[in-house]
Every structure is written in structure tokens, then in C-alpha cells.
Amino acid sequence: GAGVSQSPSNKVTEKGKDVELRCDPISGHTALYWYRQRLGQGLEFLIYFQGNSAPDKSGLPSDRFSAERTGESVSTLTIQRTQQEDSAVYLCASSSGQALWEQYFGPGTRLTVT
Amino acid sequence: AQSVTQPDIHITVSEGASLELRCNYSYGATPYLFWYVQSPGQGLQLLLKYFSGDTLVQGIKGFEAEFKRSQSSFNLRKPSVHWSDAAEYFCAVGVSGGYNKLIFGAGTRLAVHP
């Protein structure tokens, strides 16, 4: 089946604008994760959705960041009033209820804030 | 706090040589440990995982890793490196307790000389 998909693949925006990043997880995967990867650095956990439970938002760096998920499908990560330090690759991953630890990653969205 | 350290930022090896990538973790409980590979322009792919049992685990692409509790390490090895192994490698520890998430190291970039 199809893997995790993300759109857009690249996004260039001006400082102060809002952006929305989209993630389509693997069908049937109940868990969905967002990560941020700054240039030359590891992955930084942002937020985690698991089924109908309240999401784990502990990794969101500021209140400019928010994310939603519709049921067990699409998720959007929204960054308001973007800053240059938000420039990074944003990765989405999903996993199934039977193997929560085996995360399947999408190709990422490269965000550049000018 | 949980953390993962990958001491080597860059490693260069010759094709056919053996490889060891180091990973140390800090986690109070029994860890779940993972190695992921990120090839240029591609998403992260799970190489192998350790949950319990045999401390030497085998993964895809000829990789293996050994869990050493006394050293808090989970080093990745391959006996003979191929040019296609050039990529970035990430070690991660799974953190559970209500929410399940992965804490990643900063990564090791592997270059392979012909």
C-alpha cells in the first residue's frame, strides 16, 4: 500500500505569514507523529496523536505551532506568524496500534522562511 | 531526562571496510532502542530495533546492533560497507508511559570512499 505522504514537499514563505503542512498517514495507522529536523540536527519531537486520545503536545516549541488530526486520517500542522528559526524539514510518521514503535516516515516538507 | 548521544557527527570509511556507529542513551527504565537510516532525498527507514531478549539484533541491509546495558550503548555495526550505505544514521530511544514517542540522537553522517 501507499506510504506516508506529505504536502507540499517544499514551501517558501515570508516571515510573519502562516503556513499549513499536511500529512496523510498509512491507512489504518492509529498513531501519527510530527517531528522537526533543523539543518544538520536530529529529529525533534513536536506532537503525537493516538486514536481518539488527547494528543501529546509536549514538543510544540511555542503557541504559534498547532496541529489537528481528523479521526485516524489526515493531519495538518499549522505555524502562525512564521519566524526564520522555523526553517526546517517537517517530518510526519505513522504507526499501527499493533506496532506503535515502528514508525513509518514521510518524505518531509522543507520549509524556508525568508 | 531521556536523551540519546551519537558522538560521531561524520564518519568516512572505505568500501568493504567494517563499520561501527556509536550510540549512548540515557533512560531510567528498560529502553526500547532503534536505528533509522535517512538516505539523501528519502524519508527515514527503520534498520533494526531492540525491545528485549537477545542483546544482538539483526536488521535489514546486513546491519546489526548490540545492546550493552552496563555501557548504556546500542552501537550499530556492519562487517563490510557498500557505497550505497552512504547516508545519515539516527539512533533513537522509545519513551513510554501514557504517550509513546521516540527521542532521536543528532545523527551520524556516513561517507563511503570507493
JSON list of C-alpha atoms in Angstrom, two decimals:
[
{"chain": "A", "resi": 1, "resn": "GLY", "atom": "CA", "xyz": [0.00, 0.00, 0.00]},
{"chain": "A", "resi": 2, "resn": "ALA", "atom": "CA", "xyz": [0.92, 3.65, -0.13]},
{"chain": "A", "resi": 3, "resn": "GLY", "atom": "CA", "xyz": [3.31, 5.05, 2.42]},
{"chain": "A", "resi": 4, "resn": "VAL", "atom": "CA", "xyz": [3.08, 8.24, 4.40]},
{"chain": "A", "resi": 5, "resn": "SER", "atom": "CA", "xyz": [2.70, 11.25, 2.15]},
{"chain": "A", "resi": 6, "resn": "GLN", "atom": "CA", "xyz": [3.29, 14.90, 2.93]},
{"chain": "A", "resi": 7, "resn": "SER", "atom": "CA", "xyz": [2.50, 18.09, 1.09]},
{"chain": "A", "resi": 8, "resn": "PRO", "atom": "CA", "xyz": [3.85, 20.38, -0.05]},
{"chain": "A", "resi": 9, "resn": "SER", "atom": "CA", "xyz": [7.32, 18.94, -0.48]},
{"chain": "A", "resi": 10, "resn": "ASN", "atom": "CA", "xyz": [8.79, 22.44, -0.37]},
{"chain": "A", "resi": 11, "resn": "LYS", "atom": "CA", "xyz": [7.39, 25.67, 0.98]},
{"chain": "A", "resi": 12, "resn": "VAL", "atom": "CA", "xyz": [8.96, 29.10, 0.90]},
{"chain": "A", "resi": 13, "resn": "THR", "atom": "CA", "xyz": [7.18, 31.76, 2.89]},
{"chain": "A", "resi": 14, "resn": "GLU", "atom": "CA", "xyz": [7.81, 35.26, 4.14]},
{"chain": "A", "resi": 15, "resn": "LYS", "atom": "CA", "xyz": [8.41, 35.93, 7.77]},
{"chain": "A", "resi": 16, "resn": "GLY", "atom": "CA", "xyz": [5.15, 36.62, 9.56]},
{"chain": "A", "resi": 17, "resn": "LYS", "atom": "CA", "xyz": [2.95, 34.56, 7.26]},
{"chain": "A", "resi": 18, "resn": "ASP", "atom": "CA", "xyz": [1.04, 31.46, 8.35]},
{"chain": "A", "resi": 19, "resn": "VAL", "atom": "CA", "xyz": [1.71, 28.05, 6.80]},
{"chain": "A", "resi": 20, "resn": "GLU", "atom": "CA", "xyz": [-0.12, 24.73, 6.80]},
{"chain": "A", "resi": 21, "resn": "LEU", "atom": "CA", "xyz": [1.63, 21.43, 6.29]},
{"chain": "A", "resi": 22, "resn": "ARG", "atom": "CA", "xyz": [-0.29, 18.28, 5.51]},
{"chain": "A", "resi": 23, "resn": "CYS", "atom": "CA", "xyz": [0.33, 14.64, 6.34]},
{"chain": "A", "resi": 24, "resn": "ASP", "atom": "CA", "xyz": [-1.53, 11.60, 5.03]},
{"chain": "A", "resi": 25, "resn": "PRO", "atom": "CA", "xyz": [-0.64, 8.59, 7.18]},
{"chain": "A", "resi": 26, "resn": "ILE", "atom": "CA", "xyz": [-0.70, 4.98, 6.12]},
{"chain": "A", "resi": 27, "resn": "SER", "atom": "CA", "xyz": [-4.28, 3.77, 6.05]},
{"chain": "A", "resi": 28, "resn": "GLY", "atom": "CA", "xyz": [-5.24, 2.08, 9.31]},
{"chain": "A", "resi": 29, "resn": "HIS", "atom": "CA", "xyz": [-2.41, 3.57, 11.33]},
{"chain": "A", "resi": 30, "resn": "THR", "atom": "CA", "xyz": [-3.82, 4.94, 14.54]},
{"chain": "A", "resi": 31, "resn": "ALA", "atom": "CA", "xyz": [-0.75, 6.85, 15.67]},
{"chain": "A", "resi": 32, "resn": "LEU", "atom": "CA", "xyz": [0.64, 9.93, 13.94]},
{"chain": "A", "resi": 33, "resn": "TYR", "atom": "CA", "xyz": [3.70, 11.96, 14.85]},
{"chain": "A", "resi": 34, "resn": "TRP", "atom": "CA", "xyz": [5.19, 15.26, 13.74]},
{"chain": "A", "resi": 35, "resn": "TYR", "atom": "CA", "xyz": [8.90, 15.98, 14.01]},
{"chain": "A", "resi": 36, "resn": "ARG", "atom": "CA", "xyz": [11.10, 18.92, 13.08]},
{"chain": "A", "resi": 37, "resn": "GLN", "atom": "CA", "xyz": [14.59, 18.45, 11.66]},
{"chain": "A", "resi": 38, "resn": "ARG", "atom": "CA", "xyz": [16.75, 21.53, 11.52]},
{"chain": "A", "resi": 39, "resn": "LEU", "atom": "CA", "xyz": [19.72, 21.54, 9.18]},
{"chain": "A", "resi": 40, "resn": "GLY", "atom": "CA", "xyz": [22.41, 19.20, 10.44]},
{"chain": "A", "resi": 41, "resn": "GLN", "atom": "CA", "xyz": [20.46, 18.19, 13.50]},
{"chain": "A", "resi": 42, "resn": "GLY", "atom": "CA", "xyz": [18.45, 15.24, 14.70]},
{"chain": "A", "resi": 43, "resn": "LEU", "atom": "CA", "xyz": [14.69, 14.93, 14.82]},
{"chain": "A", "resi": 44, "resn": "GLU", "atom": "CA", "xyz": [12.85, 16.99, 17.38]},
{"chain": "A", "resi": 45, "resn": "PHE", "atom": "CA", "xyz": [9.50, 15.60, 18.53]},
{"chain": "A", "resi": 46, "resn": "LEU", "atom": "CA", "xyz": [6.61, 18.04, 18.14]},
{"chain": "A", "resi": 47, "resn": "ILE", "atom": "CA", "xyz": [3.27, 16.30, 18.67]},
{"chain": "A", "resi": 48, "resn": "TYR", "atom": "CA", "xyz": [1.72, 12.83, 18.79]},
{"chain": "A", "resi": 49, "resn": "PHE", "atom": "CA", "xyz": [-1.84, 11.71, 18.03]},
{"chain": "A", "resi": 50, "resn": "GLN", "atom": "CA", "xyz": [-3.09, 8.29, 19.09]},
{"chain": "A", "resi": 51, "resn": "GLY", "atom": "CA", "xyz": [-6.62, 7.32, 18.14]},
{"chain": "A", "resi": 52, "resn": "ASN", "atom": "CA", "xyz": [-9.21, 9.38, 20.00]},
{"chain": "A", "resi": 53, "resn": "SER", "atom": "CA", "xyz": [-6.94, 10.17, 22.93]},
{"chain": "A", "resi": 54, "resn": "ALA", "atom": "CA", "xyz": [-5.87, 13.70, 23.69]},
{"chain": "A", "resi": 55, "resn": "PRO", "atom": "CA", "xyz": [-2.71, 14.46, 21.72]},
{"chain": "A", "resi": 56, "resn": "ASP", "atom": "CA", "xyz": [0.69, 14.77, 23.35]},
{"chain": "A", "resi": 57, "resn": "LYS", "atom": "CA", "xyz": [1.63, 18.37, 22.56]},
{"chain": "A", "resi": 58, "resn": "SER", "atom": "CA", "xyz": [4.64, 18.47, 24.83]},
{"chain": "A", "resi": 59, "resn": "GLY", "atom": "CA", "xyz": [7.09, 19.03, 21.98]},
{"chain": "A", "resi": 60, "resn": "LEU", "atom": "CA", "xyz": [5.46, 22.07, 20.38]},
{"chain": "A", "resi": 61, "resn": "PRO", "atom": "CA", "xyz": [8.02, 24.88, 20.71]},
{"chain": "A", "resi": 62, "resn": "SER", "atom": "CA", "xyz": [5.58, 27.77, 21.05]},
{"chain": "A", "resi": 63, "resn": "ASP", "atom": "CA", "xyz": [1.92, 28.67, 20.84]},
{"chain": "A", "resi": 64, "resn": "ARG", "atom": "CA", "xyz": [2.47, 29.62, 17.20]},
{"chain": "A", "resi": 65, "resn": "PHE", "atom": "CA", "xyz": [2.50, 25.89, 16.47]},
{"chain": "A", "resi": 66, "resn": "SER", "atom": "CA", "xyz": [-0.66, 23.81, 16.41]},
{"chain": "A", "resi": 67, "resn": "ALA", "atom": "CA", "xyz": [-1.80, 20.58, 14.83]},
{"chain": "A", "resi": 68, "resn": "GLU", "atom": "CA", "xyz": [-5.04, 18.82, 14.15]},
{"chain": "A", "resi": 69, "resn": "ARG", "atom": "CA", "xyz": [-5.98, 15.37, 13.07]},
{"chain": "A", "resi": 70, "resn": "THR", "atom": "CA", "xyz": [-9.28, 14.27, 11.57]},
{"chain": "A", "resi": 71, "resn": "GLY", "atom": "CA", "xyz": [-10.13, 10.93, 13.10]},
{"chain": "A", "resi": 72, "resn": "GLU", "atom": "CA", "xyz": [-7.41, 8.49, 12.14]},
{"chain": "A", "resi": 73, "resn": "SER", "atom": "CA", "xyz": [-6.57, 10.15, 8.87]},
{"chain": "A", "resi": 74, "resn": "VAL", "atom": "CA", "xyz": [-5.11, 13.41, 7.66]},
{"chain": "A", "resi": 75, "resn": "SER", "atom": "CA", "xyz": [-3.22, 15.75, 9.95]},
{"chain": "A", "resi": 76, "resn": "THR", "atom": "CA", "xyz": [-2.27, 19.37, 9.43]},
{"chain": "A", "resi": 77, "resn": "LEU", "atom": "CA", "xyz": [0.50, 21.22, 11.23]},
{"chain": "A", "resi": 78, "resn": "THR", "atom": "CA", "xyz": [-0.03, 24.97, 11.31]},
{"chain": "A", "resi": 79, "resn": "ILE", "atom": "CA", "xyz": [2.65, 27.51, 12.05]},
{"chain": "A", "resi": 80, "resn": "GLN", "atom": "CA", "xyz": [1.40, 31.04, 12.60]},
{"chain": "A", "resi": 81, "resn": "ARG", "atom": "CA", "xyz": [3.46, 34.18, 12.17]},
{"chain": "A", "resi": 82, "resn": "THR", "atom": "CA", "xyz": [6.44, 32.21, 10.89]},
{"chain": "A", "resi": 83, "resn": "GLN", "atom": "CA", "xyz": [9.94, 33.16, 12.00]},
{"chain": "A", "resi": 84, "resn": "GLN", "atom": "CA", "xyz": [13.26, 32.41, 10.34]},
{"chain": "A", "resi": 85, "resn": "GLU", "atom": "CA", "xyz": [14.09, 29.90, 13.05]},
{"chain": "A", "resi": 86, "resn": "ASP", "atom": "CA", "xyz": [11.09, 27.84, 11.89]},
{"chain": "A", "resi": 87, "resn": "SER", "atom": "CA", "xyz": [13.01, 26.96, 8.72]},
{"chain": "A", "resi": 88, "resn": "ALA", "atom": "CA", "xyz": [13.48, 23.19, 8.82]},
{"chain": "A", "resi": 89, "resn": "VAL", "atom": "CA", "xyz": [12.23, 19.93, 7.38]},
{"chain": "A", "resi": 90, "resn": "TYR", "atom": "CA", "xyz": [8.98, 18.85, 9.00]},
{"chain": "A", "resi": 91, "resn": "LEU", "atom": "CA", "xyz": [8.56, 15.10, 9.08]},
{"chain": "A", "resi": 92, "resn": "CYS", "atom": "CA", "xyz": [5.42, 13.12, 9.70]},
{"chain": "A", "resi": 93, "resn": "ALA", "atom": "CA", "xyz": [5.34, 9.48, 10.77]},
{"chain": "A", "resi": 94, "resn": "SER", "atom": "CA", "xyz": [2.60, 6.97, 11.49]},
{"chain": "A", "resi": 95, "resn": "SER", "atom": "CA", "xyz": [2.41, 3.61, 13.19]},
{"chain": "A", "resi": 96, "resn": "SER", "atom": "CA", "xyz": [-0.20, 0.96, 13.81]},
{"chain": "A", "resi": 97, "resn": "GLY", "atom": "CA", "xyz": [-1.78, 0.01, 17.11]},
{"chain": "A", "resi": 98, "resn": "GLN", "atom": "CA", "xyz": [-0.07, -3.37, 16.99]},
{"chain": "A", "resi": 99, "resn": "ALA", "atom": "CA", "xyz": [3.42, -1.91, 16.50]},
{"chain": "A", "resi": 100, "resn": "LEU", "atom": "CA", "xyz": [3.37, 1.57, 17.90]},
{"chain": "A", "resi": 101, "resn": "TRP", "atom": "CA", "xyz": [7.14, 1.78, 17.99]},
{"chain": "A", "resi": 102, "resn": "GLU", "atom": "CA", "xyz": [7.63, 1.02, 14.32]},
{"chain": "A", "resi": 103, "resn": "GLN", "atom": "CA", "xyz": [7.18, 4.40, 12.80]},
{"chain": "A", "resi": 104, "resn": "TYR", "atom": "CA", "xyz": [6.95, 4.91, 9.06]},
{"chain": "A", "resi": 105, "resn": "PHE", "atom": "CA", "xyz": [8.14, 8.30, 7.93]},
{"chain": "A", "resi": 106, "resn": "GLY", "atom": "CA", "xyz": [7.03, 10.52, 5.10]},
{"chain": "A", "resi": 107, "resn": "PRO", "atom": "CA", "xyz": [9.48, 12.37, 2.85]},
{"chain": "A", "resi": 108, "resn": "GLY", "atom": "CA", "xyz": [9.04, 15.61, 4.74]},
{"chain": "A", "resi": 109, "resn": "THR", "atom": "CA", "xyz": [8.17, 19.20, 3.92]},
{"chain": "A", "resi": 110, "resn": "ARG", "atom": "CA", "xyz": [11.11, 21.58, 3.62]},
{"chain": "A", "resi": 111, "resn": "LEU", "atom": "CA", "xyz": [10.02, 24.95, 5.00]},
{"chain": "A", "resi": 112, "resn": "THR", "atom": "CA", "xyz": [12.08, 28.03, 4.27]},
{"chain": "A", "resi": 113, "resn": "VAL", "atom": "CA", "xyz": [11.14, 31.30, 5.94]},
{"chain": "A", "resi": 114, "resn": "THR", "atom": "CA", "xyz": [12.68, 34.35, 4.26]},
{"chain": "B", "resi": 1, "resn": "ALA", "atom": "CA", "xyz": [15.57, 13.32, 31.22]},
{"chain": "B", "resi": 2, "resn": "GLN", "atom": "CA", "xyz": [15.79, 10.90, 28.35]},
{"chain": "B", "resi": 3, "resn": "SER", "atom": "CA", "xyz": [18.47, 11.57, 25.77]},
{"chain": "B", "resi": 4, "resn": "VAL", "atom": "CA", "xyz": [20.45, 9.94, 23.00]},
{"chain": "B", "resi": 5, "resn": "THR", "atom": "CA", "xyz": [24.04, 10.79, 22.15]},
{"chain": "B", "resi": 6, "resn": "GLN", "atom": "CA", "xyz": [25.75, 9.95, 18.91]},
{"chain": "B", "resi": 7, "resn": "PRO", "atom": "CA", "xyz": [29.36, 11.06, 19.47]},
{"chain": "B", "resi": 8, "resn": "ASP", "atom": "CA", "xyz": [30.43, 10.95, 15.83]},
{"chain": "B", "resi": 9, "resn": "ILE", "atom": "CA", "xyz": [28.96, 13.62, 13.57]},
{"chain": "B", "resi": 10, "resn": "HIS", "atom": "CA", "xyz": [30.76, 12.42, 10.44]},
{"chain": "B", "resi": 11, "resn": "ILE", "atom": "CA", "xyz": [32.43, 9.11, 9.65]},
{"chain": "B", "resi": 12, "resn": "THR", "atom": "CA", "xyz": [34.22, 8.15, 6.45]},
{"chain": "B", "resi": 13, "resn": "VAL", "atom": "CA", "xyz": [35.07, 4.57, 5.60]},
{"chain": "B", "resi": 14, "resn": "SER", "atom": "CA", "xyz": [36.34, 2.77, 2.53]},
{"chain": "B", "resi": 15, "resn": "GLU", "atom": "CA", "xyz": [34.04, 0.46, 0.66]},
{"chain": "B", "resi": 16, "resn": "GLY", "atom": "CA", "xyz": [34.44, -3.05, 2.01]},
{"chain": "B", "resi": 17, "resn": "ALA", "atom": "CA", "xyz": [35.67, -1.88, 5.40]},
{"chain": "B", "resi": 18, "resn": "SER", "atom": "CA", "xyz": [33.82, -2.62, 8.62]},
{"chain": "B", "resi": 19, "resn": "LEU", "atom": "CA", "xyz": [31.68, 0.00, 10.30]},
{"chain": "B", "resi": 20, "resn": "GLU", "atom": "CA", "xyz": [30.64, 0.81, 13.84]},
{"chain": "B", "resi": 21, "resn": "LEU", "atom": "CA", "xyz": [28.42, 3.78, 14.70]},
{"chain": "B", "resi": 22, "resn": "ARG", "atom": "CA", "xyz": [28.18, 4.66, 18.35]},
{"chain": "B", "resi": 23, "resn": "CYS", "atom": "CA", "xyz": [25.04, 5.41, 20.32]},
{"chain": "B", "resi": 24, "resn": "ASN", "atom": "CA", "xyz": [24.63, 6.08, 24.03]},
{"chain": "B", "resi": 25, "resn": "TYR", "atom": "CA", "xyz": [21.31, 6.66, 25.72]},
{"chain": "B", "resi": 26, "resn": "SER", "atom": "CA", "xyz": [20.04, 7.95, 29.00]},
{"chain": "B", "resi": 27, "resn": "TYR", "atom": "CA", "xyz": [16.77, 6.45, 30.18]},
{"chain": "B", "resi": 28, "resn": "GLY", "atom": "CA", "xyz": [15.67, 5.27, 33.62]},
{"chain": "B", "resi": 29, "resn": "ALA", "atom": "CA", "xyz": [13.78, 2.16, 32.59]},
{"chain": "B", "resi": 30, "resn": "THR", "atom": "CA", "xyz": [14.47, -0.69, 30.20]},
{"chain": "B", "resi": 31, "resn": "PRO", "atom": "CA", "xyz": [14.89, 1.04, 26.88]},
{"chain": "B", "resi": 32, "resn": "TYR", "atom": "CA", "xyz": [13.39, 0.33, 23.53]},
{"chain": "B", "resi": 33, "resn": "LEU", "atom": "CA", "xyz": [16.14, 1.16, 21.06]},
{"chain": "B", "resi": 34, "resn": "PHE", "atom": "CA", "xyz": [16.11, 1.83, 17.35]},
{"chain": "B", "resi": 35, "resn": "TRP", "atom": "CA", "xyz": [18.36, 2.68, 14.43]},
{"chain": "B", "resi": 36, "resn": "TYR", "atom": "CA", "xyz": [16.99, 4.57, 11.44]},
{"chain": "B", "resi": 37, "resn": "VAL", "atom": "CA", "xyz": [18.71, 5.46, 8.18]},
{"chain": "B", "resi": 38, "resn": "GLN", "atom": "CA", "xyz": [18.00, 8.56, 6.10]},
{"chain": "B", "resi": 39, "resn": "SER", "atom": "CA", "xyz": [19.30, 8.39, 2.56]},
{"chain": "B", "resi": 40, "resn": "PRO", "atom": "CA", "xyz": [19.63, 11.58, 0.51]},
{"chain": "B", "resi": 41, "resn": "GLY", "atom": "CA", "xyz": [16.22, 12.82, -0.57]},
{"chain": "B", "resi": 42, "resn": "GLN", "atom": "CA", "xyz": [14.41, 10.00, 1.17]},
{"chain": "B", "resi": 43, "resn": "GLY", "atom": "CA", "xyz": [12.49, 9.55, 4.37]},
{"chain": "B", "resi": 44, "resn": "LEU", "atom": "CA", "xyz": [13.75, 7.70, 7.41]},
{"chain": "B", "resi": 45, "resn": "GLN", "atom": "CA", "xyz": [13.73, 3.92, 7.27]},
{"chain": "B", "resi": 46, "resn": "LEU", "atom": "CA", "xyz": [13.86, 1.61, 10.27]},
{"chain": "B", "resi": 47, "resn": "LEU", "atom": "CA", "xyz": [17.01, -0.53, 10.21]},
{"chain": "B", "resi": 48, "resn": "LEU", "atom": "CA", "xyz": [16.51, -2.52, 13.39]},
{"chain": "B", "resi": 49, "resn": "LYS", "atom": "CA", "xyz": [15.06, -2.42, 16.87]},
{"chain": "B", "resi": 50, "resn": "TYR", "atom": "CA", "xyz": [15.69, -3.85, 20.33]},
{"chain": "B", "resi": 51, "resn": "PHE", "atom": "CA", "xyz": [12.91, -4.49, 22.82]},
{"chain": "B", "resi": 52, "resn": "SER", "atom": "CA", "xyz": [14.15, -7.36, 24.96]},
{"chain": "B", "resi": 53, "resn": "GLY", "atom": "CA", "xyz": [15.85, -10.74, 24.80]},
{"chain": "B", "resi": 54, "resn": "ASP", "atom": "CA", "xyz": [18.96, -11.36, 22.74]},
{"chain": "B", "resi": 55, "resn": "THR", "atom": "CA", "xyz": [21.15, -8.29, 23.01]},
{"chain": "B", "resi": 56, "resn": "LEU", "atom": "CA", "xyz": [22.49, -8.71, 19.47]},
{"chain": "B", "resi": 57, "resn": "VAL", "atom": "CA", "xyz": [19.82, -7.81, 16.96]},
{"chain": "B", "resi": 58, "resn": "GLN", "atom": "CA", "xyz": [19.89, -8.20, 13.22]},
{"chain": "B", "resi": 59, "resn": "GLY", "atom": "CA", "xyz": [18.38, -5.71, 10.86]},
{"chain": "B", "resi": 60, "resn": "ILE", "atom": "CA", "xyz": [17.94, -5.03, 7.20]},
{"chain": "B", "resi": 61, "resn": "LYS", "atom": "CA", "xyz": [20.74, -4.40, 4.71]},
{"chain": "B", "resi": 62, "resn": "GLY", "atom": "CA", "xyz": [23.21, -6.51, 6.69]},
{"chain": "B", "resi": 63, "resn": "PHE", "atom": "CA", "xyz": [23.27, -4.27, 9.76]},
{"chain": "B", "resi": 64, "resn": "GLU", "atom": "CA", "xyz": [23.34, -5.45, 13.35]},
{"chain": "B", "resi": 65, "resn": "ALA", "atom": "CA", "xyz": [23.41, -3.72, 16.72]},
{"chain": "B", "resi": 66, "resn": "GLU", "atom": "CA", "xyz": [24.34, -4.79, 20.21]},
{"chain": "B", "resi": 67, "resn": "PHE", "atom": "CA", "xyz": [22.64, -3.58, 23.37]},
{"chain": "B", "resi": 68, "resn": "LYS", "atom": "CA", "xyz": [25.01, -3.23, 26.32]},
{"chain": "B", "resi": 69, "resn": "ARG", "atom": "CA", "xyz": [23.12, -2.22, 29.44]},
{"chain": "B", "resi": 70, "resn": "SER", "atom": "CA", "xyz": [26.27, -1.69, 31.50]},
{"chain": "B", "resi": 71, "resn": "GLN", "atom": "CA", "xyz": [27.52, 0.87, 28.99]},
{"chain": "B", "resi": 72, "resn": "SER", "atom": "CA", "xyz": [24.09, 2.32, 28.08]},
{"chain": "B", "resi": 73, "resn": "SER", "atom": "CA", "xyz": [25.05, 1.74, 24.48]},
{"chain": "B", "resi": 74, "resn": "PHE", "atom": "CA", "xyz": [23.44, 0.43, 21.31]},
{"chain": "B", "resi": 75, "resn": "ASN", "atom": "CA", "xyz": [26.14, 0.54, 18.65]},
{"chain": "B", "resi": 76, "resn": "LEU", "atom": "CA", "xyz": [25.38, -0.21, 15.02]},
{"chain": "B", "resi": 77, "resn": "ARG", "atom": "CA", "xyz": [27.74, -2.42, 13.02]},
{"chain": "B", "resi": 78, "resn": "LYS", "atom": "CA", "xyz": [28.22, -3.75, 9.54]},
{"chain": "B", "resi": 79, "resn": "PRO", "atom": "CA", "xyz": [31.09, -6.06, 8.58]},
{"chain": "B", "resi": 80, "resn": "SER", "atom": "CA", "xyz": [31.52, -4.76, 5.04]},
{"chain": "B", "resi": 81, "resn": "VAL", "atom": "CA", "xyz": [30.23, -1.39, 3.90]},
{"chain": "B", "resi": 82, "resn": "HIS", "atom": "CA", "xyz": [28.82, -0.78, 0.42]},
{"chain": "B", "resi": 83, "resn": "TRP", "atom": "CA", "xyz": [28.83, 2.55, -1.38]},
{"chain": "B", "resi": 84, "resn": "SER", "atom": "CA", "xyz": [25.03, 2.59, -1.14]},
{"chain": "B", "resi": 85, "resn": "ASP", "atom": "CA", "xyz": [25.28, 2.71, 2.66]},
{"chain": "B", "resi": 86, "resn": "ALA", "atom": "CA", "xyz": [26.30, 6.37, 2.49]},
{"chain": "B", "resi": 87, "resn": "ALA", "atom": "CA", "xyz": [23.53, 8.12, 4.41]},
{"chain": "B", "resi": 88, "resn": "GLU", "atom": "CA", "xyz": [22.70, 9.63, 7.77]},
{"chain": "B", "resi": 89, "resn": "TYR", "atom": "CA", "xyz": [22.06, 7.26, 10.64]},
{"chain": "B", "resi": 90, "resn": "PHE", "atom": "CA", "xyz": [19.93, 8.06, 13.66]},
{"chain": "B", "resi": 91, "resn": "CYS", "atom": "CA", "xyz": [19.75, 6.21, 16.94]},
{"chain": "B", "resi": 92, "resn": "ALA", "atom": "CA", "xyz": [16.56, 6.59, 18.97]},
{"chain": "B", "resi": 93, "resn": "VAL", "atom": "CA", "xyz": [15.14, 5.53, 22.33]},
{"chain": "B", "resi": 94, "resn": "GLY", "atom": "CA", "xyz": [11.45, 4.82, 22.81]},
{"chain": "B", "resi": 95, "resn": "VAL", "atom": "CA", "xyz": [9.87, 6.56, 25.77]},
{"chain": "B", "resi": 96, "resn": "SER", "atom": "CA", "xyz": [6.65, 5.11, 27.14]},
{"chain": "B", "resi": 97, "resn": "GLY", "atom": "CA", "xyz": [4.27, 5.94, 29.93]},
{"chain": "B", "resi": 98, "resn": "GLY", "atom": "CA", "xyz": [0.96, 7.24, 28.69]},
{"chain": "B", "resi": 99, "resn": "TYR", "atom": "CA", "xyz": [2.35, 8.53, 25.45]},
{"chain": "B", "resi": 100, "resn": "ASN", "atom": "CA", "xyz": [4.82, 6.66, 23.29]},
{"chain": "B", "resi": 101, "resn": "LYS", "atom": "CA", "xyz": [7.42, 8.67, 21.44]},
{"chain": "B", "resi": 102, "resn": "LEU", "atom": "CA", "xyz": [10.93, 8.40, 20.08]},
{"chain": "B", "resi": 103, "resn": "ILE", "atom": "CA", "xyz": [13.84, 10.54, 21.24]},
{"chain": "B", "resi": 104, "resn": "PHE", "atom": "CA", "xyz": [16.42, 10.82, 18.48]},
{"chain": "B", "resi": 105, "resn": "GLY", "atom": "CA", "xyz": [20.14, 11.44, 18.53]},
{"chain": "B", "resi": 106, "resn": "ALA", "atom": "CA", "xyz": [21.64, 14.15, 16.34]},
{"chain": "B", "resi": 107, "resn": "GLY", "atom": "CA", "xyz": [22.71, 11.62, 13.73]},
{"chain": "B", "resi": 108, "resn": "THR", "atom": "CA", "xyz": [25.96, 10.37, 12.18]},
{"chain": "B", "resi": 109, "resn": "ARG", "atom": "CA", "xyz": [26.64, 11.11, 8.54]},
{"chain": "B", "resi": 110, "resn": "LEU", "atom": "CA", "xyz": [28.44, 8.25, 6.83]},
{"chain": "B", "resi": 111, "resn": "ALA", "atom": "CA", "xyz": [30.53, 8.77, 3.73]},
{"chain": "B", "resi": 112, "resn": "VAL", "atom": "CA", "xyz": [31.90, 5.79, 1.79]},
{"chain": "B", "resi": 113, "resn": "HIS", "atom": "CA", "xyz": [35.05, 6.05, -0.31]},
{"chain": "B", "resi": 114, "resn": "PRO", "atom": "CA", "xyz": [35.33, 3.75, -3.33]}
]
